[in-house]
Coordinates of C-alpha atoms in Angstrom, one line a residue:
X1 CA 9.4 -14.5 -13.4
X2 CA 7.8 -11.2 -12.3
X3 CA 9.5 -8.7 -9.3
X4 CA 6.8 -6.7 -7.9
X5 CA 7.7 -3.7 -5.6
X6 CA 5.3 -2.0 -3.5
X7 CA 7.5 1.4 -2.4
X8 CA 5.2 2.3 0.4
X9 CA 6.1 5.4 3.0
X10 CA 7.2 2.8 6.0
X11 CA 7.9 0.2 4.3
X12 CA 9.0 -1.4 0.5
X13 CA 7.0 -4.7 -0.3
X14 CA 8.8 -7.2 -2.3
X15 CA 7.2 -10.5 -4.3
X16 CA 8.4 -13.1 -6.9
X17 CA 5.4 -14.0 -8.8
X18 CA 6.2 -17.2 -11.5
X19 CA 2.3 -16.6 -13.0
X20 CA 0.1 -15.8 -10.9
X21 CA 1.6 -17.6 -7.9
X22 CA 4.4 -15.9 -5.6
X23 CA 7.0 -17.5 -4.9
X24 CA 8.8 -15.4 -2.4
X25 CA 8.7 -12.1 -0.5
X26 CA 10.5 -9.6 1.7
X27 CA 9.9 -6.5 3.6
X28 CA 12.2 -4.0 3.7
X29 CA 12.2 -0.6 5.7
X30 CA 11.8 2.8 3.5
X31 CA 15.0 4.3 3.4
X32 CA 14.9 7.3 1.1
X33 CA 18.7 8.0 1.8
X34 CA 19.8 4.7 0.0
X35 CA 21.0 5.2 -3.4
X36 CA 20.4 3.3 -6.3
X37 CA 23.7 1.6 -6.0
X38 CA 22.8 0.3 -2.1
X39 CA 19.4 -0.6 -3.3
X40 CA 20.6 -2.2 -6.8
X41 CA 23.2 -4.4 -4.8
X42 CA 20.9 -5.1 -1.6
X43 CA 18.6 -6.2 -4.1
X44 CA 20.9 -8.5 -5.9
X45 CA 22.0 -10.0 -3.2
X46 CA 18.1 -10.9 -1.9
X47 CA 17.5 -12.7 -5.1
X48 CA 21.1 -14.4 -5.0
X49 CA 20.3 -16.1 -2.0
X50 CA 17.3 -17.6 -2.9
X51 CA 17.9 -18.5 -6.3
X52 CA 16.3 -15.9 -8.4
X53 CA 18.4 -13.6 -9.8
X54 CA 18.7 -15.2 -13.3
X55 CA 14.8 -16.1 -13.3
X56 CA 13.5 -12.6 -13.0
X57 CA 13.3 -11.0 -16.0
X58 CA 11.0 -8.3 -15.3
X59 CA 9.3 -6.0 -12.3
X60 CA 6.7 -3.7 -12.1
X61 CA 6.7 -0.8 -9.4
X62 CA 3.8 0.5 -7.3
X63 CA 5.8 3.5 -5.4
X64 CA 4.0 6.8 -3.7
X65 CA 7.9 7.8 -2.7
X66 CA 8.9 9.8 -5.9
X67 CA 12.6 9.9 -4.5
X68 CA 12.8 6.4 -4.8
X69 CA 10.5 5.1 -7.9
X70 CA 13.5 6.4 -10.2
X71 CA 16.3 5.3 -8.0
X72 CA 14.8 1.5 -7.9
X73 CA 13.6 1.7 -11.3
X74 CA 17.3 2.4 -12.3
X75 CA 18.6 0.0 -9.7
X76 CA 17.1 -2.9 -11.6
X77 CA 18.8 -2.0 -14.5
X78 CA 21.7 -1.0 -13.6
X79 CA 22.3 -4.2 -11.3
X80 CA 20.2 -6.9 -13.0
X81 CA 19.4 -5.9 -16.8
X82 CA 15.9 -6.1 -15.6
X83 CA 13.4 -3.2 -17.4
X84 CA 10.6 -1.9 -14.8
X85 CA 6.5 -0.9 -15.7
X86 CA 6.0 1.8 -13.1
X87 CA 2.4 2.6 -12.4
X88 CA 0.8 5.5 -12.9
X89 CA -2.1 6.8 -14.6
X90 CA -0.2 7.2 -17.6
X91 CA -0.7 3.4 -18.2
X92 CA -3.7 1.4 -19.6
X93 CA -5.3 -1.1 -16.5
X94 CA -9.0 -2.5 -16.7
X95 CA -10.2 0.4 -14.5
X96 CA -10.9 3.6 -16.1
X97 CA -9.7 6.3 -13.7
X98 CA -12.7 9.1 -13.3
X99 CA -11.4 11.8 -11.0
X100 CA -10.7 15.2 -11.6
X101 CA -7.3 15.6 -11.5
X102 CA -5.7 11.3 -12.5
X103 CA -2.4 12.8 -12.2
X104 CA -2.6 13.0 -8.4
X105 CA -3.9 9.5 -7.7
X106 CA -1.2 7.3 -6.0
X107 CA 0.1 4.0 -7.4
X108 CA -0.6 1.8 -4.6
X109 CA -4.8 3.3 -5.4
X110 CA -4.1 2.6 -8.8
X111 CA -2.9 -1.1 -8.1
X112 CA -5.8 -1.7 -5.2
X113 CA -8.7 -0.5 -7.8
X114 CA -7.6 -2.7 -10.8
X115 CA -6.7 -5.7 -8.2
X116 CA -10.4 -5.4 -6.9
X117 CA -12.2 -5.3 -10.5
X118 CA -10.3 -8.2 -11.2
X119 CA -10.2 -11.0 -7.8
X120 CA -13.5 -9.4 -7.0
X121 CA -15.3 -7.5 -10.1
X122 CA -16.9 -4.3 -9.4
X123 CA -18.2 -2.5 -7.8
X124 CA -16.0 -2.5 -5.0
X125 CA -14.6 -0.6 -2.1
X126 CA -10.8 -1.2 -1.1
X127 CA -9.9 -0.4 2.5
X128 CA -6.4 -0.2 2.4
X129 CA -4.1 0.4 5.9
X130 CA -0.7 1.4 5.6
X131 CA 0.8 4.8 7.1
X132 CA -2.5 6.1 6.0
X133 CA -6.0 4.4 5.8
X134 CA -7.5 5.2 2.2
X135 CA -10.9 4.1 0.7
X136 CA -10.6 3.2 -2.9
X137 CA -14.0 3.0 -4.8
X138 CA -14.7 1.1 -7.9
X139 CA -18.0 1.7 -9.1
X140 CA -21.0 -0.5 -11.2
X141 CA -19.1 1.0 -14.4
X142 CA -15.6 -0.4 -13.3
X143 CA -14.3 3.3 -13.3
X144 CA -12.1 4.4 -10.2
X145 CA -13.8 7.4 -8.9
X146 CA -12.0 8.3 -5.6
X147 CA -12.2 7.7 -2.4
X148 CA -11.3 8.8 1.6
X149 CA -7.7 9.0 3.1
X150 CA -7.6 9.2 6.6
X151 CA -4.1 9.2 9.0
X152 CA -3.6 5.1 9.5
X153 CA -3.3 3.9 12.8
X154 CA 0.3 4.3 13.7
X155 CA 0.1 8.3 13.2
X156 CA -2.7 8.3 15.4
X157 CA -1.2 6.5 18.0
X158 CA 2.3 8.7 17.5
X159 CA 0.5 11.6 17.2
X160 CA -1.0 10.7 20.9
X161 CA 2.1 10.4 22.9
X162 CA 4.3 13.1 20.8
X163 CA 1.4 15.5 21.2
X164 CA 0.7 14.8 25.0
X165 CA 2.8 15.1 28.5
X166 CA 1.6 11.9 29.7
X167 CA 0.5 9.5 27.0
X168 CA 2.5 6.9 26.7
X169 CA 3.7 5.5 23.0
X170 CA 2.0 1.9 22.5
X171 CA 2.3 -1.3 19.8
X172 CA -1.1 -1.1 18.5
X173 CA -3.3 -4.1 19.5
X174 CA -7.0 -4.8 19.5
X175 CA -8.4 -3.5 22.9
X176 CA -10.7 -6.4 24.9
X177 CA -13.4 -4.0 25.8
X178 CA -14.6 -0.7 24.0
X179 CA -14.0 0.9 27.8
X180 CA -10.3 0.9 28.8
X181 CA -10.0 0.8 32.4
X182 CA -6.3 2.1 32.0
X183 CA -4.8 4.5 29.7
X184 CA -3.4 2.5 27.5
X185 CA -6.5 0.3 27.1
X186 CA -8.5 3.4 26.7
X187 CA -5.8 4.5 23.9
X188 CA -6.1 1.4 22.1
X189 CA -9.9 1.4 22.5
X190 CA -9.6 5.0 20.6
X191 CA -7.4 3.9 18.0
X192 CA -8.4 1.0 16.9
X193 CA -12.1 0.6 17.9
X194 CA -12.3 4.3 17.0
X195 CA -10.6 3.5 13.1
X196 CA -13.1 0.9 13.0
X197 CA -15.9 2.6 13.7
X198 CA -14.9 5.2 11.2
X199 CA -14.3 2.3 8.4
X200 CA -17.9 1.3 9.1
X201 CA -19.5 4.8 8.7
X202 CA -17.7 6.1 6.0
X203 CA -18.2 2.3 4.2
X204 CA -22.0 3.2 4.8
X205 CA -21.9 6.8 3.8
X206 CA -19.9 6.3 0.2
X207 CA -22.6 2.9 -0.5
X208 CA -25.5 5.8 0.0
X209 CA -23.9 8.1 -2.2
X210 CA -23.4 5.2 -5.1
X211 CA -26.5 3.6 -4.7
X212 CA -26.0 0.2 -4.1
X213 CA -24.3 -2.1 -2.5
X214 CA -20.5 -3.2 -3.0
X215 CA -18.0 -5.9 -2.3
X216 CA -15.6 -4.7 0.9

């Protein structure tokens, strides 16, 4: 069995995959302060308790938290005997990567683009929210050629009431109506009708500049 750790900045993704089929996952909050010994035994002690720890013989890990991809990546060993693929774009995938500097493209866009070509074949355009929004393009060629990050939601909203005297902070929710008739309506209306509106445009303007039409 396969351990797959997506080391995200809010949050660390984890998934037992027997094949192609997962079998179990957990989410854990980022915590860059742990050290590989906390994270080797807290991730033990997951698999203990549901049976896996002497069925996982490998992992591969999708991190854009540099202090931690070495710290887990040693945890695994250290704790579990278990050797780690790290992603990057020092590895072969079925995408070619086509930007002008490949060193500074994230795992996680790494992992979206070659996920795409393959559930979805290309040319494709991955919207992908977490603490940011990013756009990550596959084109007709099946080469990953870039893309959009935008601040996600959350930092939008945060940025709102840290930013402001009177705006309150809010749990993000899809507004009824496009016009809020109170200030938190009209926040969430501007958040999240606003991101959508954004994903739209931006889908439109980057299928103009390819050419043609992709898979979303």
């Amino acid at each position: 069995m396969l351990l797959a750790a997506d080391i995200g900045n809010t949050n660390i993704t984890l998934g037992v995959f027997d094949g192609d089929k997962i079998v179990h996952s957990w989410r854990l909050s980022t915590e860059i302060t742990r050290t590989e010994d906390e994270y080797g035994v807290f991730l033990k002690n997951l698999l203990r308790e549901t049976n896996l720890d002497t069925k996982v013989k490998s992992a591969v890990i999708s991190s854009v938290v540099v202090q931690l991809t070495e710290r887990i990546e040693t945890a695994l060993k250290k704790y579990m005997g278990i050797d780690s693929l790290i992603i990057s774009h020092k590895i072969a995938t079925n995408v070619t990567l086509k930007t002008d500097n490949r060193s500074q493209i994230g795992a996680d866009r790494i992992a979206n683009a070659c996920a795409a070509s393959i559930l979805y074949k290309s040319p494709a355009i991955v919207v992908d929210f977490g603490t940011a929004t990013s756009f990550d393009i596959v084109n007709k060629y099946n080469e990953f050629i870039g893309g959009i990050i935008t601040a996600g939601m959350k930092i939008q909203a945060d940025a709102l009431s840290s930013k402001t005297s009177k705006l309150p902070k809010l749990n993000i929710e899809a507004p009824e109506h496009a016009i809020g008739h109170n200030t938190i309506d009209a926040m969430l209306s501007g958040i999240v009708r606003g991101h959508a509106a954004m994903i739209d445009g931006l889908i439109e303007e980057c299928e103009k500049e390819l050419g043609y039409k992709t898979t979303i």
